[in-house]
Tab-separated table of C-alpha atoms in Angstrom:
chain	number	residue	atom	x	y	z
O	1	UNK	CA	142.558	132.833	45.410
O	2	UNK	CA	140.427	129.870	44.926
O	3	UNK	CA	140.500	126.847	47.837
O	4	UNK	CA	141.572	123.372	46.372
O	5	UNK	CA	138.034	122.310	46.456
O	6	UNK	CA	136.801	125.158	44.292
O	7	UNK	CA	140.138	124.881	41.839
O	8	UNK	CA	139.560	120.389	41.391
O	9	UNK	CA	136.769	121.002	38.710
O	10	UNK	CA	138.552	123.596	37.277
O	11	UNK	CA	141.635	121.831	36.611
O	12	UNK	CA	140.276	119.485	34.368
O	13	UNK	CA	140.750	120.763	30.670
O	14	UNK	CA	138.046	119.149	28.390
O	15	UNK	CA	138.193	119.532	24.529
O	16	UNK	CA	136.766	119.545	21.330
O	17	UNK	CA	137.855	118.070	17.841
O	18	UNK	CA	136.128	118.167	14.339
O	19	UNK	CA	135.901	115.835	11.674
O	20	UNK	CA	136.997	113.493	9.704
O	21	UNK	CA	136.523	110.691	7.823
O	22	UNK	CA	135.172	107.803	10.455
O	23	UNK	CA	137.170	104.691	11.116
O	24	UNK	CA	140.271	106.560	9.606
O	25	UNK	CA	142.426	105.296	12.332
O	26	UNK	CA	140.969	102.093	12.776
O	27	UNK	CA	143.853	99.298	13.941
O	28	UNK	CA	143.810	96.515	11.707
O	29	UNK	CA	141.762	94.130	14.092
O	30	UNK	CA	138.769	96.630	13.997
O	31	UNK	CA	139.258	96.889	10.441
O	32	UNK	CA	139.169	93.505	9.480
O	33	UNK	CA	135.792	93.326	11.508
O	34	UNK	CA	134.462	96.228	9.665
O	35	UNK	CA	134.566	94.381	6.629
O	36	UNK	CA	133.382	91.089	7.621
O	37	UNK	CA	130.450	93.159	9.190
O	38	UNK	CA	128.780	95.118	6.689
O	39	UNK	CA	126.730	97.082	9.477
O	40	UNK	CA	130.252	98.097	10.488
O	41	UNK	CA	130.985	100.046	7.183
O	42	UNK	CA	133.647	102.946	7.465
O	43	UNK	CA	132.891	104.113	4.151
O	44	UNK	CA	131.922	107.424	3.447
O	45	UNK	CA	127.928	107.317	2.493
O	46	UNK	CA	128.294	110.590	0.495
O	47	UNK	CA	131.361	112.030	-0.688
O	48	UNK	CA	130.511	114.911	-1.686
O	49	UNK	CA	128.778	115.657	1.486
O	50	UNK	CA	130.194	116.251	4.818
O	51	UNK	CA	126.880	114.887	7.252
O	52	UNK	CA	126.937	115.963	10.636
O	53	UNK	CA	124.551	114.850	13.813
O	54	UNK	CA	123.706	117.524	15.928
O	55	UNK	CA	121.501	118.741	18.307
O	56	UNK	CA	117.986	120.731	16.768
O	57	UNK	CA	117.925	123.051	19.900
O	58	UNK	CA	120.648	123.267	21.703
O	59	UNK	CA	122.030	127.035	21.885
O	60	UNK	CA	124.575	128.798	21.518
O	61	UNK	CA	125.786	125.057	20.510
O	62	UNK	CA	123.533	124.379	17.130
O	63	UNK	CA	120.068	124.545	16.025
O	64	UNK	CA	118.292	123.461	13.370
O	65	UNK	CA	118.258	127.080	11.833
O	66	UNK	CA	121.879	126.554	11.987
O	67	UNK	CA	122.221	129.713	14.430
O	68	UNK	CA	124.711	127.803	16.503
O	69	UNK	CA	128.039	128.134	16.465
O	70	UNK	CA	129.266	124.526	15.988
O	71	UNK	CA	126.756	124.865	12.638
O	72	UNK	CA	128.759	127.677	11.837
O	73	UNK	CA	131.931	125.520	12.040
O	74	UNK	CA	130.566	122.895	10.213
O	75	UNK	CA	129.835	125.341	7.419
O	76	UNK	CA	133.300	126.470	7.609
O	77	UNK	CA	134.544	122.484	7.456
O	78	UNK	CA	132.448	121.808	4.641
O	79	UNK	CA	132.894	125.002	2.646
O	80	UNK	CA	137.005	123.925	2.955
O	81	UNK	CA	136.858	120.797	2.338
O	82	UNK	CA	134.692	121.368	-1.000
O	83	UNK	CA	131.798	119.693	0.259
O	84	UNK	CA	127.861	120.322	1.017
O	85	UNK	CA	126.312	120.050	4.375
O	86	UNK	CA	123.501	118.152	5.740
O	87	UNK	CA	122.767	117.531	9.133
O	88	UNK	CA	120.812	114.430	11.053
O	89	UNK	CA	118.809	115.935	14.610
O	90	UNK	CA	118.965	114.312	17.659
O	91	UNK	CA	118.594	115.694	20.833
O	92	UNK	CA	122.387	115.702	22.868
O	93	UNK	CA	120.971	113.505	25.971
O	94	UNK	CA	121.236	109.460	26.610
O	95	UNK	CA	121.652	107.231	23.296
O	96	UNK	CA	122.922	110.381	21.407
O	97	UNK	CA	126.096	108.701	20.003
O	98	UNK	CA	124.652	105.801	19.702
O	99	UNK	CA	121.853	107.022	17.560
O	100	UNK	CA	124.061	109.226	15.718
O	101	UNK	CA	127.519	108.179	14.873
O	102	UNK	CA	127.069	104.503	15.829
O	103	UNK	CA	124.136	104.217	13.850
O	104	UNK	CA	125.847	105.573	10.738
O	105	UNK	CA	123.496	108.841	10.616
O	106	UNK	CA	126.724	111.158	9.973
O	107	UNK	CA	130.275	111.138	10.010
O	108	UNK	CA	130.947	113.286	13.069
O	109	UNK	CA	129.766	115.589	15.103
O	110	UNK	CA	131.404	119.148	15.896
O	111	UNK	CA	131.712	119.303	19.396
O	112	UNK	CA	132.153	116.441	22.819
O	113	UNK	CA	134.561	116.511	25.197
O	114	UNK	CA	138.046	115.435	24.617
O	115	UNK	CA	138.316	111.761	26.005
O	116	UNK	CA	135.169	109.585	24.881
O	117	UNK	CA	136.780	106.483	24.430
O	118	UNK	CA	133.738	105.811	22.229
O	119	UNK	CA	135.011	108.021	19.232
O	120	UNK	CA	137.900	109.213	18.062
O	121	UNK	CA	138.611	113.462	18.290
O	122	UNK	CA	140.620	115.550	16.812
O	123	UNK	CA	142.791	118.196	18.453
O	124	UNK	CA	140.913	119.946	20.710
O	125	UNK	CA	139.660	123.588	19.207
O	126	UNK	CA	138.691	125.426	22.287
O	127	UNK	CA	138.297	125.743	26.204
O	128	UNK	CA	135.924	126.640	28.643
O	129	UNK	CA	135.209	126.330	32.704
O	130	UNK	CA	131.769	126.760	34.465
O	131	UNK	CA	130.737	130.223	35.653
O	132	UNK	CA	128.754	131.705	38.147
O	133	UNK	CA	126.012	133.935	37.364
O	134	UNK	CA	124.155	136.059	39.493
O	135	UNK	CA	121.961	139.738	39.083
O	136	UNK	CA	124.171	143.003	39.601
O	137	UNK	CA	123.965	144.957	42.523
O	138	UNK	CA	122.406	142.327	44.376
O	139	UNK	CA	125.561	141.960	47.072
O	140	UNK	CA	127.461	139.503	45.119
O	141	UNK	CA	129.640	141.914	43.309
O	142	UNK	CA	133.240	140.482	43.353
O	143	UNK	CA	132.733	136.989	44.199
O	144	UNK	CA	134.804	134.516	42.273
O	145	UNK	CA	135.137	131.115	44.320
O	146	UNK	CA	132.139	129.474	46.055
O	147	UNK	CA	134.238	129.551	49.285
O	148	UNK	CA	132.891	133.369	49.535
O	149	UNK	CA	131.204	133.700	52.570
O	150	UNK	CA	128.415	135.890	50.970
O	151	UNK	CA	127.493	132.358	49.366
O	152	UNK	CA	126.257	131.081	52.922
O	153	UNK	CA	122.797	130.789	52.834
O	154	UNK	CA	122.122	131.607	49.103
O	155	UNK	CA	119.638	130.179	46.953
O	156	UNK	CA	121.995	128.512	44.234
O	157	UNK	CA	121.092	126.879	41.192
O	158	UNK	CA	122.925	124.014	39.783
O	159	UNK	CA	122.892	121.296	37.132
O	160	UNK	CA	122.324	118.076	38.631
O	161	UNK	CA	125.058	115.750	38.079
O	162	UNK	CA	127.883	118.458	37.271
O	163	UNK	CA	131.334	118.797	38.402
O	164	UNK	CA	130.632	121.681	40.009
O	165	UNK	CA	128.243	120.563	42.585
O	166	UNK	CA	130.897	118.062	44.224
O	167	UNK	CA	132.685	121.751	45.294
O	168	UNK	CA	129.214	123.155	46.177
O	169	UNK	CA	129.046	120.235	48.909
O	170	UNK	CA	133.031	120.653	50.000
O	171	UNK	CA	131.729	124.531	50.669
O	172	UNK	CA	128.357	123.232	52.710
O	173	UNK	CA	126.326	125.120	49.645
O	174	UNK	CA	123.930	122.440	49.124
O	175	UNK	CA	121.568	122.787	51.303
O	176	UNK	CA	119.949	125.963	49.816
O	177	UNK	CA	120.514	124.748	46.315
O	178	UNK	CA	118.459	124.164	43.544
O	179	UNK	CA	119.056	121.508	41.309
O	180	UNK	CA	118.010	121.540	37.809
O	181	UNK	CA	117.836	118.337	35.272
O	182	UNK	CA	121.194	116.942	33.629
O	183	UNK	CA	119.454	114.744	30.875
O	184	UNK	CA	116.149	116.506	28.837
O	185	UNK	CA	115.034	116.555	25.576
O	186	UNK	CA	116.586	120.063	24.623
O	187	UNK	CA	113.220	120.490	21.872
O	188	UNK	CA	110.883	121.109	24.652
O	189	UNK	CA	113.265	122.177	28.064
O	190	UNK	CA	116.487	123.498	28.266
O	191	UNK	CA	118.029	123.467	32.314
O	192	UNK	CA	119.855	126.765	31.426
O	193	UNK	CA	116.855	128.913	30.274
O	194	UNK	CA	115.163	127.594	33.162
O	195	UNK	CA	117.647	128.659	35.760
O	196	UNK	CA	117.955	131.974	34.506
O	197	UNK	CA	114.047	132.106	34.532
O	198	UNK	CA	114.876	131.638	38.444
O	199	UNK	CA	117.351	133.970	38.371
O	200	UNK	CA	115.304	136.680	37.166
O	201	UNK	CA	112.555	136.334	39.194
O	202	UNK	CA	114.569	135.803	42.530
O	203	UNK	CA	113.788	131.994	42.837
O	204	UNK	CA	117.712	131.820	42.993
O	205	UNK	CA	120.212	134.281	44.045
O	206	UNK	CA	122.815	132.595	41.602
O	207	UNK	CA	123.835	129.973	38.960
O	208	UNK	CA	126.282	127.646	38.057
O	209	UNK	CA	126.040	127.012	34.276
O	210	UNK	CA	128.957	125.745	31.697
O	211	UNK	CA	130.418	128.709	30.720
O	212	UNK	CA	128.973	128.696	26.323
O	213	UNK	CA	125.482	128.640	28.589
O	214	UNK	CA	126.288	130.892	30.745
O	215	UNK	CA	127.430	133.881	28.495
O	216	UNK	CA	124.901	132.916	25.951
O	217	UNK	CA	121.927	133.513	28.534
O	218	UNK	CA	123.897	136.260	30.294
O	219	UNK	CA	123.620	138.475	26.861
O	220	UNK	CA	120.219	137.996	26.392
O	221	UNK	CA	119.027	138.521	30.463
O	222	UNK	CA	117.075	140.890	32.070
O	223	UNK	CA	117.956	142.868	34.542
O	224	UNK	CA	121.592	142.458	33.574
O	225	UNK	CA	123.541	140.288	35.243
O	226	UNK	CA	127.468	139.345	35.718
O	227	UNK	CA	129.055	136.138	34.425
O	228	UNK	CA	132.437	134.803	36.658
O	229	UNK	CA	134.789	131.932	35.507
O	230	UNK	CA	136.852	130.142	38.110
O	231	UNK	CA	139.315	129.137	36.123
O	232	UNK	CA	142.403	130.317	34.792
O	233	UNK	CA	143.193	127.486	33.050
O	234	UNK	CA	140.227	127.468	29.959
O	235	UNK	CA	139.438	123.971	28.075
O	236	UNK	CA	140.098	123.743	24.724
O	237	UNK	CA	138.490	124.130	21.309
O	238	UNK	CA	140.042	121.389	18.702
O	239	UNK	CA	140.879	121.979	15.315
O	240	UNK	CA	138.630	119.470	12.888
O	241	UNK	CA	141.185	118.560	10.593
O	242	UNK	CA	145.308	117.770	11.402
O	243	UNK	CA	146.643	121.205	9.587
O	244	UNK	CA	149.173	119.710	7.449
O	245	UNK	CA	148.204	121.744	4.196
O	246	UNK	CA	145.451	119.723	4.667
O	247	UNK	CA	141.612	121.698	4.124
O	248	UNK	CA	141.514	123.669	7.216
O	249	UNK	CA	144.153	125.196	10.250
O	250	UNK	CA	143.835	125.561	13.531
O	251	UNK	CA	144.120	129.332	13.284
O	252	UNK	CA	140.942	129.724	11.336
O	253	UNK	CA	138.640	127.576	13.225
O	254	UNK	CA	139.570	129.132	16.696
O	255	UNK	CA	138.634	132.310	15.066
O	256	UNK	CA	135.568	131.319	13.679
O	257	UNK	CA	134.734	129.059	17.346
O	258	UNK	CA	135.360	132.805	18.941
O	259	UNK	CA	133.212	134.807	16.721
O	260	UNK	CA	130.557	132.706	17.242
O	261	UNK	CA	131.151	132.491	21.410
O	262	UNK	CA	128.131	134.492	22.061
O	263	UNK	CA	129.731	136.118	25.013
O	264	UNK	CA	131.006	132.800	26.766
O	265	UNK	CA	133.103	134.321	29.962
O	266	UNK	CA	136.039	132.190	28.689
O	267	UNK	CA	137.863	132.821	25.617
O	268	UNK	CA	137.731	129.455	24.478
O	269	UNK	CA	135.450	126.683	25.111
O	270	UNK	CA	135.354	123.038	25.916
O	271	UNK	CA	134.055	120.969	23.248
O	272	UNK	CA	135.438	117.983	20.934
O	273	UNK	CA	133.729	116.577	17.703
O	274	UNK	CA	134.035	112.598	17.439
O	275	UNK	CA	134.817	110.402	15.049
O	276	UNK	CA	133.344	107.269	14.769
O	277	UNK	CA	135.303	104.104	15.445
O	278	UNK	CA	133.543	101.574	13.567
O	279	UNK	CA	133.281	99.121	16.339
O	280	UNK	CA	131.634	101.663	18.279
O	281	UNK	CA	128.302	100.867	20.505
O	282	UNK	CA	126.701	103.120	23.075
């Protein structure tokens, strides 16, 4: 069984929402300043055109080959609610709502964790937790909470800034660790591809990725390696629209969301889409 200091960052359930119209649930205040400020619009540029902000390399998230699988949910949105599809590319780092949905580049995007007071989300469509990953046969076979003694004195790579490092610390981990960058520009560096790099060469002897990264890179690694969630308790996936015979349920967005999982080690993911609140600056 996990300690309480491996189980705190796994407790918290994250999730993602999908779109809608922006400003739809504006309270009259913010309302009244949207239309006394015309940069505060929350009408629909296009509407026969669903436009989504999104990252332009950011597997197994999107792309701008749409290979991810929040494209593939936005094609699934669109295609419901009647509408074509166009995207605006940003990389997901610093300013990234605020050069998005605040700047009126789109009217949502498909995936943020449930709880950004900046937007508004939908229902959340899917769950995830982080995972450790480390190379097979390499002693680490049946480890599943970073209290594991065979942990002591193992090169560990982690994400700087991440939930999961806090536990690292409360399990005297960090010492040996390797941190890798939060914040990039995703077009030129990704953290996760790097650490795997590591992984594969024996820079590392594990890593600690969020668990779409980690069973995204896991597929595609060689030598083979295994993929362990810590939590029971996955974060959720959001539906993008409220299912009252309405364009699109729940049902068939988780199933699209899990088709296109690419292996993450928990059914579900975390993820929400935002809407924008019209007021909104970031």
């Amino acid at each position: 069984m996990p300690s309480s200091a491996d189980g705190k960052w796994l407790r918290a359930s994250l999730c993602v929402s999908a779109a809608a119209i922006a400003g739809t649930f504006l309270c009259g205040k913010l309302l009244a300043q949207a239309v006394e400020r015309s940069d505060w619009s929350i009408e629909l540029v296009d509407p026969k055109v669903l436009r989504v902000c999104a990252d332009p390399n950011n597997m197994p998230f999107s792309t701008e080959r749409s290979e991810g699988f929040e494209n593939k949910l936005a094609e699934l949105l669109a295609d419901k609610l009647g509408k074509g599809l166009s995207y605006s590319w940003y990389p997901q780092a610093t300013g990234f709502v605020r050069n998005t949905l605040a700047a009126h580049k789109c009217d949502v995007i498909m995936g943020i964790p449930q709880g950004d007071d900046l937007v508004q989300v939908t229902n959340p469509y899917y769950r995830t937790a982080y995972a450790l990953v480390f190379k097979q046969g390499h002693g680490l076979g049946g480890v599943d909470t970073l209290g594991d003694p065979r942990l002591k004195n193992k090169h560990i790579g982690i994400v700087a800034g991440t939930p999961p490092g806090n536990n690292m610390v409360a399990n005297g981990l960090m010492a040996n660790a390797k941190p890798y960058p939060l914040v990039i520009d995703t077009r030129v560096d990704s953290s996760a591809a790097a650490m795997m790099h590591d992984l594969a060469t024996g820079e590392i002897d594990a890593g600690i990725l969020w668990g779409p990264m980690a069973g995204y890179y896991a597929r595609q690694a060689t030598p083979a390696v295994t993929v362990v969630r810590w939590s029971k308790r996955r974060r959720v996936l959001a539906s993008p629209i409220d299912c009252h015979g309405r364009a699109l349920c729940r049902s068939g967005l988780e199933a699209r969301a899990q088709s296109h999982h690419s292996g993450e080690p928990a059914r579900h993911q975390q993820a929400a889409v935002k809407l924008r609140r019209a007021a909104t600056r970031r």
